[in-house]
Tab-separated table of N, CA and C in Angstrom:
chain	number	residue	atom	x	y	z
A	1	MET	N	0.837	-1.192	0.000
A	1	MET	CA	0.000	0.000	0.000
A	1	MET	C	0.874	1.243	0.000
A	2	ILE	N	0.419	2.251	-0.711
A	2	ILE	CA	1.112	3.528	-0.768
A	2	ILE	C	0.398	4.470	0.193
A	3	LYS	N	1.136	5.036	1.129
A	3	LYS	CA	0.536	5.936	2.102
A	3	LYS	C	1.065	7.351	1.880
A	4	PRO	N	0.170	8.296	1.536
A	4	PRO	CA	0.625	9.677	1.332
A	4	PRO	C	1.119	10.283	2.641
A	5	GLN	N	1.960	11.304	2.522
A	5	GLN	CA	2.457	11.994	3.702
A	5	GLN	C	1.344	12.809	4.350
A	6	LYS	N	1.477	13.025	5.671
A	6	LYS	CA	0.472	13.828	6.369
A	6	LYS	C	0.599	15.286	5.945
A	7	LEU	N	-0.504	16.013	6.099
A	7	LEU	CA	-0.511	17.431	5.755
A	7	LEU	C	0.145	18.248	6.862
A	8	ASN	N	0.838	19.304	6.452
A	8	ASN	CA	1.496	20.210	7.380
A	8	ASN	C	1.086	21.642	7.074
A	9	LYS	N	1.271	22.537	8.047
A	9	LYS	CA	1.004	23.959	7.812
A	9	LYS	C	1.774	24.413	6.578
A	10	GLY	N	1.088	25.208	5.768
A	10	GLY	CA	1.713	25.716	4.560
A	10	GLY	C	1.504	24.851	3.340
A	11	ASP	N	1.038	23.608	3.515
A	11	ASP	CA	0.791	22.730	2.371
A	11	ASP	C	-0.354	23.273	1.527
A	12	LYS	N	-0.239	23.043	0.233
A	12	LYS	CA	-1.301	23.427	-0.699
A	12	LYS	C	-2.253	22.254	-0.851
A	13	VAL	N	-3.546	22.528	-0.716
A	13	VAL	CA	-4.572	21.512	-0.907
A	13	VAL	C	-5.576	22.007	-1.946
A	14	ALA	N	-6.184	21.066	-2.631
A	14	ALA	CA	-7.172	21.387	-3.658
A	14	ALA	C	-8.563	21.006	-3.174
A	15	THR	N	-9.551	21.783	-3.590
A	15	THR	CA	-10.948	21.402	-3.358
A	15	THR	C	-11.539	21.004	-4.702
A	16	ILE	N	-12.323	19.922	-4.667
A	16	ILE	CA	-12.936	19.384	-5.879
A	16	ILE	C	-14.402	19.081	-5.607
A	17	SER	N	-15.165	18.941	-6.670
A	17	SER	CA	-16.570	18.519	-6.584
A	17	SER	C	-16.728	17.314	-7.491
A	18	LEU	N	-16.677	16.117	-6.911
A	18	LEU	CA	-16.759	14.890	-7.705
A	18	LEU	C	-18.181	14.517	-8.092
A	19	SER	N	-19.150	14.968	-7.330
A	19	SER	CA	-20.531	14.587	-7.594
A	19	SER	C	-21.397	15.828	-7.742
A	20	SER	N	-21.887	16.323	-6.659
A	20	SER	CA	-22.760	17.494	-6.695
A	20	SER	C	-21.946	18.768	-6.908
A	21	GLY	N	-22.520	19.692	-7.627
A	21	GLY	CA	-21.882	20.995	-7.836
A	21	GLY	C	-22.442	22.067	-6.928
A	22	MET	N	-23.168	21.658	-5.888
A	22	MET	CA	-23.848	22.632	-5.017
A	22	MET	C	-22.898	23.626	-4.359
A	23	ALA	N	-21.657	23.256	-4.141
A	23	ALA	CA	-20.710	24.181	-3.497
A	23	ALA	C	-20.540	25.455	-4.308
A	24	GLY	N	-20.795	25.380	-5.600
A	24	GLY	CA	-20.676	26.559	-6.453
A	24	GLY	C	-21.977	27.306	-6.661
A	25	ASP	N	-23.069	26.757	-6.167
A	25	ASP	CA	-24.365	27.432	-6.310
A	25	ASP	C	-24.445	28.600	-5.334
A	26	GLN	N	-25.020	29.692	-5.787
A	26	GLN	CA	-25.056	30.921	-4.999
A	26	GLN	C	-25.587	30.706	-3.581
A	27	GLN	N	-26.675	29.941	-3.427
A	27	GLN	CA	-27.288	29.776	-2.106
A	27	GLN	C	-26.456	28.922	-1.147
A	28	PHE	N	-25.444	28.195	-1.664
A	28	PHE	CA	-24.608	27.348	-0.814
A	28	PHE	C	-23.144	27.771	-0.780
A	29	ARG	N	-22.798	28.751	-1.568
A	29	ARG	CA	-21.386	29.155	-1.692
A	29	ARG	C	-20.787	29.561	-0.337
A	30	TYR	N	-21.603	30.165	0.524
A	30	TYR	CA	-21.103	30.598	1.830
A	30	TYR	C	-20.552	29.419	2.627
A	31	ARG	N	-21.137	28.228	2.438
A	31	ARG	CA	-20.650	27.045	3.156
A	31	ARG	C	-19.247	26.661	2.676
A	32	TYR	N	-19.061	26.740	1.374
A	32	TYR	CA	-17.725	26.473	0.835
A	32	TYR	C	-16.723	27.467	1.406
A	33	GLU	N	-17.086	28.744	1.378
A	33	GLU	CA	-16.176	29.790	1.854
A	33	GLU	C	-15.848	29.608	3.343
A	34	LEU	N	-16.820	29.200	4.129
A	34	LEU	CA	-16.594	28.958	5.550
A	34	LEU	C	-15.600	27.807	5.747
A	35	GLY	N	-15.814	26.723	5.028
A	35	GLY	CA	-14.901	25.583	5.119
A	35	GLY	C	-13.498	25.936	4.654
A	36	ARG	N	-13.394	26.683	3.560
A	36	ARG	CA	-12.092	27.106	3.051
A	36	ARG	C	-11.369	27.974	4.078
A	37	ARG	N	-12.106	28.908	4.652
A	37	ARG	CA	-11.522	29.806	5.649
A	37	ARG	C	-11.015	29.015	6.872
A	38	ARG	N	-11.761	28.002	7.281
A	38	ARG	CA	-11.330	27.188	8.430
A	38	ARG	C	-10.063	26.396	8.117
A	39	LEU	N	-9.963	25.871	6.908
A	39	LEU	CA	-8.743	25.154	6.525
A	39	LEU	C	-7.532	26.078	6.556
A	40	VAL	N	-7.744	27.324	6.139
A	40	VAL	CA	-6.653	28.301	6.139
A	40	VAL	C	-6.318	28.747	7.560
A	41	GLU	N	-7.320	29.199	8.295
A	41	GLU	CA	-7.080	29.788	9.615
A	41	GLU	C	-6.738	28.771	10.697
A	42	LEU	N	-7.401	27.633	10.713
A	42	LEU	CA	-7.174	26.650	11.769
A	42	LEU	C	-6.019	25.695	11.482
A	43	PHE	N	-5.818	25.372	10.210
A	43	PHE	CA	-4.806	24.372	9.876
A	43	PHE	C	-3.620	24.942	9.102
A	44	GLY	N	-3.714	26.208	8.702
A	44	GLY	CA	-2.602	26.841	8.005
A	44	GLY	C	-2.365	26.319	6.602
A	45	LEU	N	-3.398	25.788	5.967
A	45	LEU	CA	-3.256	25.239	4.622
A	45	LEU	C	-3.510	26.314	3.566
A	46	GLU	N	-2.889	26.159	2.430
A	46	GLU	CA	-3.167	27.005	1.271
A	46	GLU	C	-4.217	26.264	0.448
A	47	VAL	N	-5.381	26.853	0.284
A	47	VAL	CA	-6.498	26.167	-0.364
A	47	VAL	C	-6.746	26.761	-1.753
A	48	ILE	N	-6.762	25.875	-2.740
A	48	ILE	CA	-7.116	26.311	-4.086
A	48	ILE	C	-8.318	25.500	-4.557
A	49	ALA	N	-9.241	26.180	-5.185
A	49	ALA	CA	-10.385	25.500	-5.798
A	49	ALA	C	-9.969	25.072	-7.197
A	50	MET	N	-10.165	23.820	-7.521
A	50	MET	CA	-9.861	23.369	-8.876
A	50	MET	C	-10.797	24.091	-9.851
A	51	PRO	N	-10.369	24.296	-11.092
A	51	PRO	CA	-11.069	25.173	-12.033
A	51	PRO	C	-12.568	24.925	-12.221
A	52	ASN	N	-12.998	23.673	-12.177
A	52	ASN	CA	-14.415	23.379	-12.418
A	52	ASN	C	-15.231	23.208	-11.142
A	53	SER	N	-14.573	23.143	-10.003
A	53	SER	CA	-15.223	22.728	-8.759
A	53	SER	C	-16.328	23.646	-8.266
A	54	LEU	N	-16.312	24.895	-8.675
A	54	LEU	CA	-17.324	25.844	-8.189
A	54	LEU	C	-18.186	26.394	-9.324
A	55	LYS	N	-18.304	25.650	-10.398
A	55	LYS	CA	-19.094	26.108	-11.548
A	55	LYS	C	-20.587	25.869	-11.394
A	56	GLY	N	-20.994	25.237	-10.306
A	56	GLY	CA	-22.412	25.071	-10.030
A	56	GLY	C	-22.987	23.729	-10.426
A	57	SER	N	-24.158	23.452	-9.862
A	57	SER	CA	-24.814	22.152	-10.033
A	57	SER	C	-25.113	21.803	-11.477
A	58	GLN	N	-25.693	22.726	-12.201
A	58	GLN	CA	-26.100	22.430	-13.578
A	58	GLN	C	-24.893	22.086	-14.453
A	59	TYR	N	-23.869	22.924	-14.397
A	59	TYR	CA	-22.680	22.689	-15.215
A	59	TYR	C	-22.024	21.353	-14.864
A	60	LEU	N	-21.830	21.091	-13.582
A	60	LEU	CA	-21.140	19.864	-13.200
A	60	LEU	C	-21.976	18.614	-13.466
A	61	TYR	N	-23.299	18.735	-13.374
A	61	TYR	CA	-24.140	17.595	-13.735
A	61	TYR	C	-23.981	17.276	-15.226
A	62	GLU	N	-23.954	18.310	-16.040
A	62	GLU	CA	-23.866	18.128	-17.490
A	62	GLU	C	-22.452	17.769	-17.959
A	63	ASN	N	-21.461	17.914	-17.096
A	63	ASN	CA	-20.070	17.713	-17.499
A	63	ASN	C	-19.291	16.831	-16.506
A	64	PRO	N	-19.609	15.553	-16.453
A	64	PRO	CA	-18.863	14.685	-15.535
A	64	PRO	C	-17.370	14.644	-15.860
A	65	GLN	N	-17.026	14.831	-17.132
A	65	GLN	CA	-15.612	14.841	-17.491
A	65	GLN	C	-14.874	16.017	-16.860
A	66	ALA	N	-15.559	17.128	-16.634
A	66	ALA	CA	-14.937	18.286	-15.976
A	66	ALA	C	-14.641	17.969	-14.509
A	67	ARG	N	-15.543	17.234	-13.869
A	67	ARG	CA	-15.318	16.825	-12.474
A	67	ARG	C	-14.111	15.899	-12.384
A	68	ALA	N	-14.048	14.942	-13.302
A	68	ALA	CA	-12.923	14.001	-13.328
A	68	ALA	C	-11.619	14.722	-13.669
A	69	GLU	N	-11.685	15.699	-14.544
A	69	GLU	CA	-10.501	16.475	-14.917
A	69	GLU	C	-9.905	17.169	-13.693
A	70	ASP	N	-10.748	17.770	-12.876
A	70	ASP	CA	-10.264	18.404	-11.650
A	70	ASP	C	-9.593	17.379	-10.733
A	71	PHE	N	-10.219	16.226	-10.588
A	71	PHE	CA	-9.688	15.157	-9.741
A	71	PHE	C	-8.311	14.719	-10.239
A	72	MET	N	-8.219	14.447	-11.538
A	72	MET	CA	-6.964	13.981	-12.114
A	72	MET	C	-5.884	15.068	-12.044
A	73	ASN	N	-6.245	16.303	-12.330
A	73	ASN	CA	-5.264	17.388	-12.302
A	73	ASN	C	-4.761	17.663	-10.887
A	74	ALA	N	-5.608	17.458	-9.900
A	74	ALA	CA	-5.166	17.617	-8.511
A	74	ALA	C	-4.099	16.569	-8.184
A	75	PHE	N	-4.262	15.356	-8.666
A	75	PHE	CA	-3.259	14.312	-8.439
A	75	PHE	C	-1.980	14.597	-9.223
A	76	LYS	N	-2.114	15.120	-10.431
A	76	LYS	CA	-0.938	15.370	-11.275
A	76	LYS	C	-0.078	16.517	-10.771
A	77	ASP	N	-0.655	17.465	-10.066
A	77	ASP	CA	0.073	18.653	-9.619
A	77	ASP	C	0.914	18.307	-8.397
A	78	PRO	N	2.240	18.292	-8.525
A	78	PRO	CA	3.096	17.904	-7.390
A	78	PRO	C	3.048	18.887	-6.223
A	79	SER	N	2.567	20.104	-6.459
A	79	SER	CA	2.489	21.081	-5.362
A	79	SER	C	1.274	20.845	-4.473
A	80	ILE	N	0.301	20.057	-4.948
A	80	ILE	CA	-0.911	19.776	-4.176
A	80	ILE	C	-0.661	18.560	-3.292
A	81	LYS	N	-0.745	18.767	-1.997
A	81	LYS	CA	-0.448	17.716	-1.030
A	81	LYS	C	-1.694	17.019	-0.489
A	82	GLY	N	-2.868	17.598	-0.723
A	82	GLY	CA	-4.104	17.002	-0.237
A	82	GLY	C	-5.275	17.414	-1.109
A	83	ILE	N	-6.306	16.587	-1.112
A	83	ILE	CA	-7.503	16.843	-1.914
A	83	ILE	C	-8.715	16.724	-1.008
A	84	PHE	N	-9.510	17.778	-0.964
A	84	PHE	CA	-10.731	17.802	-0.169
A	84	PHE	C	-11.927	17.833	-1.112
A	85	SER	N	-12.885	16.997	-0.838
A	85	SER	CA	-14.127	17.020	-1.606
A	85	SER	C	-15.059	18.071	-1.007
A	86	ASN	N	-15.574	18.957	-1.859
A	86	ASN	CA	-16.482	20.014	-1.393
A	86	ASN	C	-17.757	19.450	-0.801
A	87	ILE	N	-18.290	18.456	-1.454
A	87	ILE	CA	-19.591	17.907	-1.073
A	87	ILE	C	-19.718	16.529	-1.722
A	88	GLY	N	-20.540	15.702	-1.166
A	88	GLY	CA	-20.762	14.386	-1.745
A	88	GLY	C	-21.906	14.424	-2.741
A	89	GLY	N	-22.529	13.304	-2.917
A	89	GLY	CA	-23.642	13.201	-3.858
A	89	GLY	C	-23.700	11.797	-4.431
A	90	ASP	N	-24.648	11.588	-5.315
A	90	ASP	CA	-24.828	10.236	-5.860
A	90	ASP	C	-24.483	10.150	-7.347
A	91	ASP	N	-23.711	11.099	-7.842
A	91	ASP	CA	-23.420	11.133	-9.272
A	91	ASP	C	-21.950	10.848	-9.589
A	92	THR	N	-21.195	10.388	-8.607
A	92	THR	CA	-19.770	10.138	-8.805
A	92	THR	C	-19.524	9.044	-9.845
A	93	LEU	N	-20.439	8.109	-9.969
A	93	LEU	CA	-20.272	7.011	-10.930
A	93	LEU	C	-19.972	7.501	-12.340
A	94	ARG	N	-20.547	8.638	-12.703
A	94	ARG	CA	-20.379	9.109	-14.085
A	94	ARG	C	-18.996	9.653	-14.384
A	95	ILE	N	-18.124	9.793	-13.376
A	95	ILE	CA	-16.759	10.246	-13.665
A	95	ILE	C	-15.819	9.066	-13.922
A	96	LEU	N	-16.242	7.854	-13.593
A	96	LEU	CA	-15.347	6.693	-13.679
A	96	LEU	C	-14.689	6.498	-15.044
A	97	PRO	N	-15.385	6.696	-16.155
A	97	PRO	CA	-14.712	6.493	-17.445
A	97	PRO	C	-13.548	7.461	-17.694
A	98	TYR	N	-13.486	8.529	-16.943
A	98	TYR	CA	-12.472	9.559	-17.166
A	98	TYR	C	-11.309	9.488	-16.167
A	99	ILE	N	-11.318	8.501	-15.288
A	99	ILE	CA	-10.287	8.380	-14.259
A	99	ILE	C	-9.138	7.513	-14.764
A	100	ASP	N	-7.917	7.995	-14.598
A	100	ASP	CA	-6.707	7.261	-14.974
A	100	ASP	C	-6.041	6.763	-13.691
A	101	LEU	N	-6.178	5.488	-13.403
A	101	LEU	CA	-5.641	4.918	-12.166
A	101	LEU	C	-4.119	4.994	-12.082
A	102	ASP	N	-3.452	4.967	-13.227
A	102	ASP	CA	-1.997	5.072	-13.208
A	102	ASP	C	-1.556	6.436	-12.688
A	103	VAL	N	-2.279	7.482	-13.044
A	103	VAL	CA	-1.961	8.826	-12.555
A	103	VAL	C	-2.086	8.872	-11.039
A	104	ILE	N	-3.138	8.264	-10.514
A	104	ILE	CA	-3.353	8.255	-9.062
A	104	ILE	C	-2.234	7.484	-8.366
A	105	LYS	N	-1.880	6.344	-8.908
A	105	LYS	CA	-0.838	5.522	-8.295
A	105	LYS	C	0.514	6.235	-8.312
A	106	GLU	N	0.811	6.920	-9.396
A	106	GLU	CA	2.106	7.585	-9.540
A	106	GLU	C	2.194	8.898	-8.766
A	107	ASN	N	1.069	9.425	-8.324
A	107	ASN	CA	1.036	10.722	-7.649
A	107	ASN	C	0.181	10.664	-6.398
A	108	PRO	N	0.572	9.873	-5.398
A	108	PRO	CA	-0.269	9.769	-4.207
A	108	PRO	C	-0.432	11.118	-3.516
A	109	SER	N	-1.648	11.398	-3.163
A	109	SER	CA	-1.978	12.634	-2.458
A	109	SER	C	-2.892	12.257	-1.309
A	110	SER	N	-2.954	13.084	-0.316
A	110	SER	CA	-3.800	12.797	0.838
A	110	SER	C	-5.231	13.204	0.527
A	111	LEU	N	-6.147	12.258	0.607
A	111	LEU	CA	-7.543	12.532	0.298
A	111	LEU	C	-8.357	12.738	1.563
A	112	LYS	N	-9.139	13.773	1.591
A	112	LYS	CA	-10.058	14.036	2.689
A	112	LYS	C	-11.446	14.122	2.055
A	113	MET	N	-12.297	13.142	2.342
A	113	MET	CA	-13.576	13.067	1.659
A	113	MET	C	-14.735	12.875	2.614
A	114	TYR	N	-15.923	13.115	2.096
A	114	TYR	CA	-17.150	12.919	2.842
A	114	TYR	C	-17.628	11.473	2.727
A	115	LYS	N	-18.643	11.154	3.483
A	115	LYS	CA	-19.152	9.789	3.588
A	115	LYS	C	-19.538	9.162	2.257
A	116	CYS	N	-20.046	9.933	1.337
A	116	CYS	CA	-20.531	9.334	0.089
A	116	CYS	C	-19.452	9.269	-0.980
A	117	MET	N	-18.199	9.239	-0.567
A	117	MET	CA	-17.109	9.148	-1.513
A	117	MET	C	-16.598	7.717	-1.625
A	118	LEU	N	-17.473	6.760	-1.394
A	118	LEU	CA	-17.097	5.351	-1.432
A	118	LEU	C	-16.532	4.951	-2.791
A	119	ILE	N	-17.092	5.462	-3.856
A	119	ILE	CA	-16.619	5.082	-5.190
A	119	ILE	C	-15.175	5.512	-5.403
A	120	PRO	N	-14.835	6.803	-5.167
A	120	PRO	CA	-13.422	7.170	-5.341
A	120	PRO	C	-12.506	6.425	-4.378
A	121	LEU	N	-12.947	6.203	-3.163
A	121	LEU	CA	-12.112	5.466	-2.211
A	121	LEU	C	-11.882	4.042	-2.696
A	122	SER	N	-12.899	3.430	-3.253
A	122	SER	CA	-12.758	2.082	-3.787
A	122	SER	C	-11.788	2.064	-4.963
A	123	LEU	N	-11.840	3.100	-5.773
A	123	LEU	CA	-10.916	3.208	-6.898
A	123	LEU	C	-9.469	3.231	-6.419
A	124	LEU	N	-9.233	3.877	-5.294
A	124	LEU	CA	-7.872	4.014	-4.792
A	124	LEU	C	-7.271	2.688	-4.369
A	125	LEU	N	-8.101	1.716	-4.055
A	125	LEU	CA	-7.578	0.411	-3.667
A	125	LEU	C	-6.899	-0.290	-4.837
A	126	LYS	N	-7.366	-0.020	-6.031
A	126	LYS	CA	-6.778	-0.676	-7.206
A	126	LYS	C	-5.301	-0.343	-7.357
A	127	PRO	N	-4.902	0.952	-7.287
A	127	PRO	CA	-3.466	1.242	-7.368
A	127	PRO	C	-2.777	1.181	-5.996
A	128	CYS	N	-3.463	0.656	-4.990
A	128	CYS	CA	-2.899	0.457	-3.646
A	128	CYS	C	-2.592	1.759	-2.920
A	129	LEU	N	-3.465	2.734	-3.009
A	129	LEU	CA	-3.294	3.998	-2.320
A	129	LEU	C	-4.227	4.038	-1.121
A	130	VAL	N	-3.713	4.458	0.017
A	130	VAL	CA	-4.490	4.532	1.246
A	130	VAL	C	-5.006	5.952	1.420
A	131	ALA	N	-6.294	6.118	1.701
A	131	ALA	CA	-6.851	7.429	2.006
A	131	ALA	C	-6.838	7.606	3.512
A	132	LYS	N	-6.536	8.811	3.969
A	132	LYS	CA	-6.503	9.091	5.412
A	132	LYS	C	-7.819	9.635	5.867
């Protein structure tokens, strides 16, 4: 098993939306901002939103490849030490055709996910990556 390093103050982390795009919807955006602020202020992390992660529910529902692109690009970026899922949902299955397991295996990152992230967590077992 490949175990990513623990996060430290100053580490850059990415936020992604693998299923629901609600974090980018106007009526819920404040929740995203609150969570981002807590990661910065309480844990000293540098938080970046992946390019598609806050485009809203409609866009992300219509573009599962954009959700997967954010996920894959977060793993490919060596400066990103952790990946946080903005919100869960039941639409993660539609990103599976766009996931490259070799990229995940070659670029282990620390994943912090919500309860309904079983599908991505299961995917990580294939390349032997442990989620914390």
